[in-house]
Amino acid sequence: MAPILLPSDVGEIWRRAPQRRHRVASIRVAPPYDLGRTLECGQVFRWTLHGDEAVGTFRGRRWTVRRDGNLLRAHLDGVASGRRQVAPLWRHLATDAPLSLIEERLARDPVLRRILPHTTGIAIMRQDPWECLVSFVISAFNNIPKIRQSVEQLCRRFGEPVPGGGYAFPTAARLAEARPPALRACLLGYRAPYVRGVARAVADRMVGLSRLAAVPYEAAREALVALPGVGEKVADCVLLFSHGHTEAFPVDVWIQRAVEEAYFRGRRTPGAIREWARDQFGPLAGYANQHLFLAARSGLI
DNA sequence: ATTCAGGTGCGAG
DNA sequence: CTCGCACCTGAA
C-alpha cells in the first residue's frame, strides 16, 4: 500500500493553536468534535461521563461540562463566585483541534475511511504530563477499571481536596516521599516501585517533564524510556496525550492486532508497526492511532 | 476456581 | 539485539 504523505501543516496547526485570553463559560465546537468520544476513547482516566454531562478535575478544580449540540458549557463546581479563566479547560479538552481537516486527511487511507464514520470526533487532549505519566505507568498489564481505581486511590490518599469534591492528582514530591506500603494500598501491585521511581525522578528534576513538549520527539522519547516502568508504549502515550507530539503512535496489544489484521495480514513487531505508522501518517499518526484503537475495541477490526 | 487485563524488565541464546 | 517469561490483584 502506498504511503500517504501528509503535509506537516496539520500537526502544526493543532500544536500552535492560539489560546484565547478572554473568559468564556461556553464555547461552540466545530463538527465533528465529540466530547464523549474524546473522553472515553482511552486517553484519559479521570473524567466521567453521564449522558451529555462530563465531570472531571483539572488544575485543582472540579468541572462539569455539559454538551448542548455544538455548544459546550463549563461549570466550576464548589466555587460560589468569582469567574475563573476557562480557556485552559478548553485547551485541555482540545476543542480547538481542526478535526474536519485532520479526518479528511486520514480518510485518504482506505482502512481509516471505512472506520471513521464509527469513530469520528475524537480530539487528542492536552493532559498534565505528570498525571499522564503516572496513569500510563499504572496501565501496564492492567485493566481499565482497575487503572481508574488505582488513580483515584492515589488522589484520595495523597492529593489535595478540591472545592467541588474529590481530590487533585498528587504532586511528584508528595508521591516521592510516600511509604511503599501506602502506595501498594492503592492497588498498584508490582507497579508501586515504578510509581515511586518516576516520582523521585521528576521531583528531583532528573527529567524536565514539562519541557519535553519543546524537545524533538525522538529525544523526548529517550528521556522517558529511561524512567522505571516506562517502556516504548507508555512513553508514546505520554508524548501524544500530554506533550503534543502527534507523530507518536503507541503500540499496545489492541493496536498491534488491528494493524496486523487490517494492513499486513501477518505478524509485525511493535517497533516495526510504530515506524510504519510514522511513515504512513506522519504528524497525524497519533490521531490515526486513536481511531484504530477505538475501532479495535469496538470490534470493527 | 480459573482466567484475563491498554507492558515492562529481566535473563538467556 | 531479539525472544520468552514472570508479574500484583480485582473482576468476570
Short mmCIF file of C-alpha atoms (C1' of nucleotides) in Angstrom, two decimals:
data_model
loop_
_atom_site.label_atom_id
_atom_site.label_comp_id
_atom_site.label_asym_id
_atom_site.label_seq_id
_atom_site.Cartn_x
_atom_site.Cartn_y
_atom_site.Cartn_z
CA MET A 1 0.00 0.00 0.00
CA ALA A 2 1.42 3.36 -0.97
CA PRO A 3 2.32 5.60 1.95
CA ILE A 4 0.10 8.56 2.45
CA LEU A 5 2.27 11.62 2.60
CA LEU A 6 0.74 14.19 4.84
CA PRO A 7 1.91 17.78 4.96
CA SER A 8 3.21 18.70 8.36
CA ASP A 9 0.96 21.73 8.49
CA VAL A 10 -1.95 19.89 10.04
CA GLY A 11 0.09 18.87 13.05
CA GLU A 12 1.47 22.37 13.34
CA ILE A 13 -1.94 23.98 13.14
CA TRP A 14 -3.06 21.88 16.05
CA ARG A 15 0.05 22.37 18.12
CA ARG A 16 0.19 26.14 17.73
CA ALA A 17 -3.49 26.85 18.08
CA PRO A 18 -3.92 30.27 19.66
CA GLN A 19 -5.02 30.36 23.26
CA ARG A 20 -7.97 32.67 23.86
CA ARG A 21 -7.31 35.11 26.64
CA HIS A 22 -10.79 36.21 27.49
CA ARG A 23 -13.05 34.33 29.86
CA VAL A 24 -15.68 32.14 28.34
CA ALA A 25 -18.05 29.85 30.18
CA SER A 26 -19.23 28.30 26.96
CA ILE A 27 -17.73 27.56 23.62
CA ARG A 28 -19.02 26.45 20.25
CA VAL A 29 -17.10 23.47 18.93
CA ALA A 30 -16.75 22.78 15.24
CA PRO A 31 -18.07 19.45 13.95
CA PRO A 32 -17.17 16.67 14.19
CA TYR A 33 -15.77 17.27 17.71
CA ASP A 34 -17.29 14.69 20.06
CA LEU A 35 -16.74 15.30 23.77
CA GLY A 36 -17.96 11.86 24.86
CA ARG A 37 -15.76 10.01 22.40
CA THR A 38 -12.79 12.19 23.26
CA LEU A 39 -13.13 11.37 26.96
CA GLU A 40 -13.91 7.69 26.52
CA CYS A 41 -11.53 6.54 23.82
CA GLY A 42 -8.94 5.64 26.42
CA GLN A 43 -6.56 8.58 26.54
CA VAL A 44 -7.64 9.87 29.93
CA PHE A 45 -8.71 8.08 33.11
CA ARG A 46 -10.25 10.59 35.50
CA TRP A 47 -13.11 12.14 33.56
CA THR A 48 -16.50 10.51 33.93
CA LEU A 49 -19.37 10.80 31.50
CA HIS A 50 -23.08 10.71 32.30
CA GLY A 51 -25.06 11.22 29.13
CA ASP A 52 -24.32 14.72 27.88
CA GLU A 53 -22.54 15.71 31.07
CA ALA A 54 -18.86 15.22 31.81
CA VAL A 55 -17.23 15.68 35.20
CA GLY A 56 -13.52 15.96 35.80
CA THR A 57 -10.76 17.53 37.85
CA PHE A 58 -8.43 19.92 36.10
CA ARG A 59 -5.83 22.20 37.66
CA GLY A 60 -7.15 21.72 41.16
CA ARG A 61 -10.77 22.48 40.27
CA ARG A 62 -13.79 20.32 39.74
CA TRP A 63 -15.50 21.00 36.42
CA THR A 64 -18.78 19.95 34.92
CA VAL A 65 -19.06 20.29 31.16
CA ARG A 66 -22.47 19.96 29.53
CA ARG A 67 -22.95 19.38 25.86
CA ASP A 68 -25.82 21.07 24.05
CA GLY A 69 -25.50 20.36 20.37
CA ASN A 70 -22.28 22.03 19.27
CA LEU A 71 -22.19 24.14 22.40
CA LEU A 72 -20.16 23.19 25.46
CA ARG A 73 -20.87 24.89 28.78
CA ALA A 74 -18.35 24.71 31.61
CA HIS A 75 -19.36 24.98 35.25
CA LEU A 76 -16.89 25.37 38.06
CA ASP A 77 -18.12 23.20 40.94
CA GLY A 78 -17.88 24.28 44.57
CA VAL A 79 -16.90 27.87 43.86
CA ALA A 80 -19.75 30.26 44.66
CA SER A 81 -18.49 33.40 42.99
CA GLY A 82 -15.59 34.80 41.06
CA ARG A 83 -15.36 33.77 37.47
CA ARG A 84 -12.30 31.90 36.50
CA GLN A 85 -10.32 31.53 33.34
CA VAL A 86 -12.00 28.78 31.35
CA ALA A 87 -9.70 28.90 28.33
CA PRO A 88 -7.20 26.42 29.84
CA LEU A 89 -10.03 23.91 30.22
CA TRP A 90 -10.98 24.21 26.55
CA ARG A 91 -7.34 23.83 25.71
CA HIS A 92 -7.20 20.70 27.88
CA LEU A 93 -10.21 19.27 26.06
CA ALA A 94 -8.65 20.27 22.71
CA THR A 95 -11.82 21.92 21.48
CA ASP A 96 -9.62 23.80 19.01
CA ALA A 97 -8.32 20.72 17.19
CA PRO A 98 -9.04 21.08 13.44
CA LEU A 99 -10.79 17.73 13.30
CA SER A 100 -12.55 18.07 9.97
CA LEU A 101 -9.22 18.78 8.29
CA ILE A 102 -7.46 16.01 10.20
CA GLU A 103 -10.10 13.43 9.41
CA GLU A 104 -10.29 14.48 5.79
CA ARG A 105 -6.58 13.76 5.51
CA LEU A 106 -6.84 10.50 7.42
CA ALA A 107 -9.65 9.33 5.13
CA ARG A 108 -7.15 9.07 2.29
CA ASP A 109 -6.22 5.82 3.97
CA PRO A 110 -8.75 3.17 2.89
CA VAL A 111 -8.86 1.44 6.27
CA LEU A 112 -9.47 4.68 8.14
CA ARG A 113 -12.01 5.81 5.58
CA ARG A 114 -14.03 2.72 6.45
CA ILE A 115 -13.87 3.09 10.23
CA LEU A 116 -14.02 6.89 10.55
CA PRO A 117 -17.83 7.01 10.36
CA HIS A 118 -17.83 4.98 13.58
CA THR A 119 -15.03 6.83 15.37
CA THR A 120 -15.30 10.41 14.15
CA GLY A 121 -14.95 13.30 16.56
CA ILE A 122 -12.01 12.16 18.68
CA ALA A 123 -9.75 15.01 19.74
CA ILE A 124 -6.40 14.35 21.37
CA MET A 125 -6.36 16.13 24.69
CA ARG A 126 -3.56 18.11 26.25
CA GLN A 127 -3.11 16.44 29.61
CA ASP A 128 -0.90 17.30 32.52
CA PRO A 129 2.35 15.40 31.77
CA TRP A 130 2.90 14.23 35.33
CA GLU A 131 -0.60 12.82 35.81
CA CYS A 132 -0.46 11.26 32.36
CA LEU A 133 2.91 9.64 33.05
CA VAL A 134 1.80 8.03 36.31
CA SER A 135 -1.53 6.93 34.85
CA PHE A 136 0.10 5.07 31.99
CA VAL A 137 2.79 3.54 34.17
CA ILE A 138 -0.11 2.07 36.13
CA SER A 139 -1.80 0.93 32.93
CA ALA A 140 0.84 -1.69 32.15
CA PHE A 141 -0.57 -5.24 32.07
CA ASN A 142 -3.67 -3.97 33.84
CA ASN A 143 -7.33 -3.48 33.06
CA ILE A 144 -9.14 -0.21 32.71
CA PRO A 145 -11.50 -0.38 35.72
CA LYS A 146 -8.55 -1.15 37.98
CA ILE A 147 -6.39 1.57 36.42
CA ARG A 148 -9.12 4.08 37.18
CA GLN A 149 -9.42 2.77 40.72
CA SER A 150 -5.69 2.99 41.32
CA VAL A 151 -5.50 6.57 40.06
CA GLU A 152 -8.49 7.52 42.18
CA GLN A 153 -6.90 5.92 45.26
CA LEU A 154 -3.67 7.82 44.67
CA CYS A 155 -5.61 11.07 44.56
CA ARG A 156 -7.67 10.22 47.63
CA ARG A 157 -4.67 9.24 49.71
CA PHE A 158 -2.09 11.75 48.52
CA GLY A 159 -3.88 14.54 46.66
CA GLU A 160 -5.24 17.84 47.93
CA PRO A 161 -9.02 18.10 48.39
CA VAL A 162 -10.77 20.01 45.64
CA PRO A 163 -13.53 22.57 46.38
CA GLY A 164 -16.20 20.93 44.25
CA GLY A 165 -15.47 17.49 45.71
CA GLY A 166 -12.86 14.86 45.07
CA TYR A 167 -9.10 15.28 45.09
CA ALA A 168 -6.46 16.72 42.84
CA PHE A 169 -3.78 14.49 41.40
CA PRO A 170 -0.90 14.34 43.91
CA THR A 171 2.36 16.13 43.19
CA ALA A 172 5.55 14.26 42.34
CA ALA A 173 7.14 15.45 45.58
CA ARG A 174 4.24 14.04 47.57
CA LEU A 175 4.42 10.63 45.89
CA ALA A 176 8.21 10.57 46.10
CA GLU A 177 8.04 10.63 49.88
CA ALA A 178 5.17 8.14 50.13
CA ARG A 179 5.82 4.93 52.02
CA PRO A 180 5.83 1.82 49.82
CA PRO A 181 3.05 0.12 51.83
CA ALA A 182 0.87 3.21 51.39
CA LEU A 183 1.48 3.11 47.64
CA ARG A 184 0.70 -0.57 47.43
CA ALA A 185 -2.56 0.12 49.23
CA CYS A 186 -3.61 1.98 46.07
CA LEU A 187 -3.94 -1.39 44.25
CA LEU A 188 -0.70 -0.71 42.40
CA GLY A 189 0.72 -4.19 42.91
CA TYR A 190 4.20 -4.63 41.47
CA ARG A 191 3.93 -1.19 39.84
CA ALA A 192 4.30 0.58 43.20
CA PRO A 193 8.11 0.85 42.96
CA TYR A 194 7.77 2.19 39.42
CA VAL A 195 5.43 4.94 40.58
CA ARG A 196 7.81 5.77 43.39
CA GLY A 197 10.71 5.75 40.93
CA VAL A 198 9.16 8.14 38.45
CA ALA A 199 8.01 10.37 41.31
CA ARG A 200 11.57 10.64 42.58
CA ALA A 201 12.99 11.27 39.13
CA VAL A 202 10.50 14.04 38.45
CA ALA A 203 10.67 15.56 41.93
CA ASP A 204 14.47 15.59 41.79
CA ARG A 205 14.37 17.15 38.30
CA MET A 206 16.19 14.18 36.80
CA VAL A 207 13.84 14.69 33.89
CA GLY A 208 12.30 18.02 32.85
CA LEU A 209 8.88 16.57 32.29
CA SER A 210 7.11 19.81 31.43
CA ARG A 211 9.77 20.77 28.91
CA LEU A 212 9.50 17.70 26.74
CA ALA A 213 6.92 19.38 24.53
CA ALA A 214 9.71 21.57 23.17
CA VAL A 215 12.10 18.64 22.77
CA PRO A 216 12.09 16.72 19.46
CA TYR A 217 10.08 13.51 19.56
CA GLU A 218 12.97 11.04 19.46
CA ALA A 219 14.96 12.76 22.20
CA ALA A 220 11.91 13.24 24.41
CA ARG A 221 11.11 9.57 23.96
CA GLU A 222 14.60 8.53 25.05
CA ALA A 223 14.33 10.63 28.19
CA LEU A 224 11.03 9.00 29.14
CA VAL A 225 12.07 5.42 28.42
CA ALA A 226 14.94 5.86 30.86
CA LEU A 227 12.40 6.08 33.69
CA PRO A 228 11.47 2.96 35.66
CA GLY A 229 8.27 1.31 34.48
CA VAL A 230 8.27 3.40 31.30
CA GLY A 231 8.73 1.43 28.11
CA GLU A 232 8.10 2.28 24.47
CA LYS A 233 4.34 2.20 24.67
CA VAL A 234 3.94 4.28 27.83
CA ALA A 235 6.45 6.83 26.55
CA ASP A 236 4.47 7.25 23.35
CA CYS A 237 1.24 7.69 25.31
CA VAL A 238 2.74 10.49 27.38
CA LEU A 239 4.28 12.20 24.35
CA LEU A 240 0.99 12.01 22.47
CA PHE A 241 -1.55 12.77 25.18
CA SER A 242 0.30 15.48 27.06
CA HIS A 243 3.19 16.82 25.03
CA GLY A 244 1.55 17.43 21.68
CA HIS A 245 3.83 15.02 19.84
CA THR A 246 1.13 13.90 17.44
CA GLU A 247 3.58 11.79 15.45
CA ALA A 248 3.70 9.34 18.37
CA PHE A 249 1.95 6.01 17.74
CA PRO A 250 1.60 3.96 20.94
CA VAL A 251 1.50 0.25 20.14
CA ASP A 252 -0.45 -1.84 22.62
CA VAL A 253 -1.99 -5.26 22.06
CA TRP A 254 -5.13 -3.77 20.50
CA ILE A 255 -3.28 -1.58 18.05
CA GLN A 256 -0.88 -4.36 17.17
CA ARG A 257 -3.70 -6.76 16.40
CA ALA A 258 -5.69 -4.15 14.47
CA VAL A 259 -2.75 -3.04 12.31
CA GLU A 260 -1.58 -6.59 11.64
CA GLU A 261 -5.11 -7.55 10.65
CA ALA A 262 -6.09 -4.54 8.57
CA TYR A 263 -2.79 -3.66 6.90
CA PHE A 264 -0.42 -6.60 6.90
CA ARG A 265 -2.31 -9.86 7.35
CA GLY A 266 0.75 -11.08 9.22
CA ARG A 267 2.83 -10.58 12.35
CA ARG A 268 4.94 -7.47 12.95
CA THR A 269 6.93 -6.32 15.96
CA PRO A 270 5.63 -3.29 17.88
CA GLY A 271 8.68 -1.33 16.78
CA ALA A 272 8.04 -2.11 13.13
CA ILE A 273 4.41 -1.04 13.48
CA ARG A 274 5.40 2.23 15.13
CA GLU A 275 7.87 3.07 12.37
CA TRP A 276 5.38 2.10 9.68
CA ALA A 277 2.74 4.37 11.23
CA ARG A 278 5.04 7.38 11.35
CA ASP A 279 5.85 6.84 7.72
CA GLN A 280 2.23 6.28 6.74
CA PHE A 281 0.54 9.04 8.73
CA GLY A 282 3.31 11.50 9.62
CA PRO A 283 2.22 14.12 12.15
CA LEU A 284 -1.26 12.56 12.24
CA ALA A 285 -0.03 9.15 13.40
CA GLY A 286 -1.39 9.80 16.88
CA TYR A 287 -4.83 10.60 15.53
CA ALA A 288 -4.79 7.52 13.32
CA ASN A 289 -3.82 5.56 16.41
CA GLN A 290 -6.86 6.71 18.38
CA HIS A 291 -9.28 5.83 15.59
CA LEU A 292 -7.72 2.41 15.08
CA PHE A 293 -7.67 1.78 18.82
CA LEU A 294 -11.34 2.63 19.25
CA ALA A 295 -12.24 0.61 16.16
CA ALA A 296 -10.36 -2.40 17.51
CA ARG A 297 -12.02 -2.16 20.90
CA SER A 298 -15.41 -1.78 19.27
CA GLY A 299 -14.92 -4.93 17.26
CA LEU A 300 -14.74 -3.08 13.94
CA ILE A 301 -11.35 -4.56 13.10
"C1'" DA B 1 -11.62 -21.89 40.95
"C1'" DT B 2 -9.51 -20.14 36.82
"C1'" DT B 3 -8.63 -16.66 33.55
"C1'" DC B 4 -7.80 -12.23 31.86
"C1'" DA B 5 -6.08 -7.45 31.64
"C1'" DG B 6 -4.12 -0.97 27.26
"C1'" DG B 7 3.56 -3.74 29.16
"C1'" DT B 8 7.95 -3.84 31.28
"C1'" DG B 9 12.26 -5.58 32.99
"C1'" DC B 10 14.81 -9.48 33.15
"C1'" DG B 11 17.89 -13.27 31.80
"C1'" DA B 12 19.17 -16.42 28.14
"C1'" DG B 13 20.59 -17.64 23.50
"C1'" DC C 1 19.67 -7.39 19.99
"C1'" DT C 2 15.75 -10.32 19.82
"C1'" DC C 3 12.94 -13.63 22.35
"C1'" DG C 4 10.42 -15.73 26.17
"C1'" DC C 5 8.70 -15.36 30.64
"C1'" DA C 6 7.02 -13.74 35.33
"C1'" DC C 7 4.33 -10.40 37.32
"C1'" DC C 8 0.13 -7.69 41.79
"C1'" DT C 9 -4.61 -8.31 42.02
"C1'" DG C 10 -9.76 -7.36 41.27
"C1'" DA C 11 -13.36 -8.65 38.40
"C1'" DA C 12 -15.86 -11.88 35.39
#
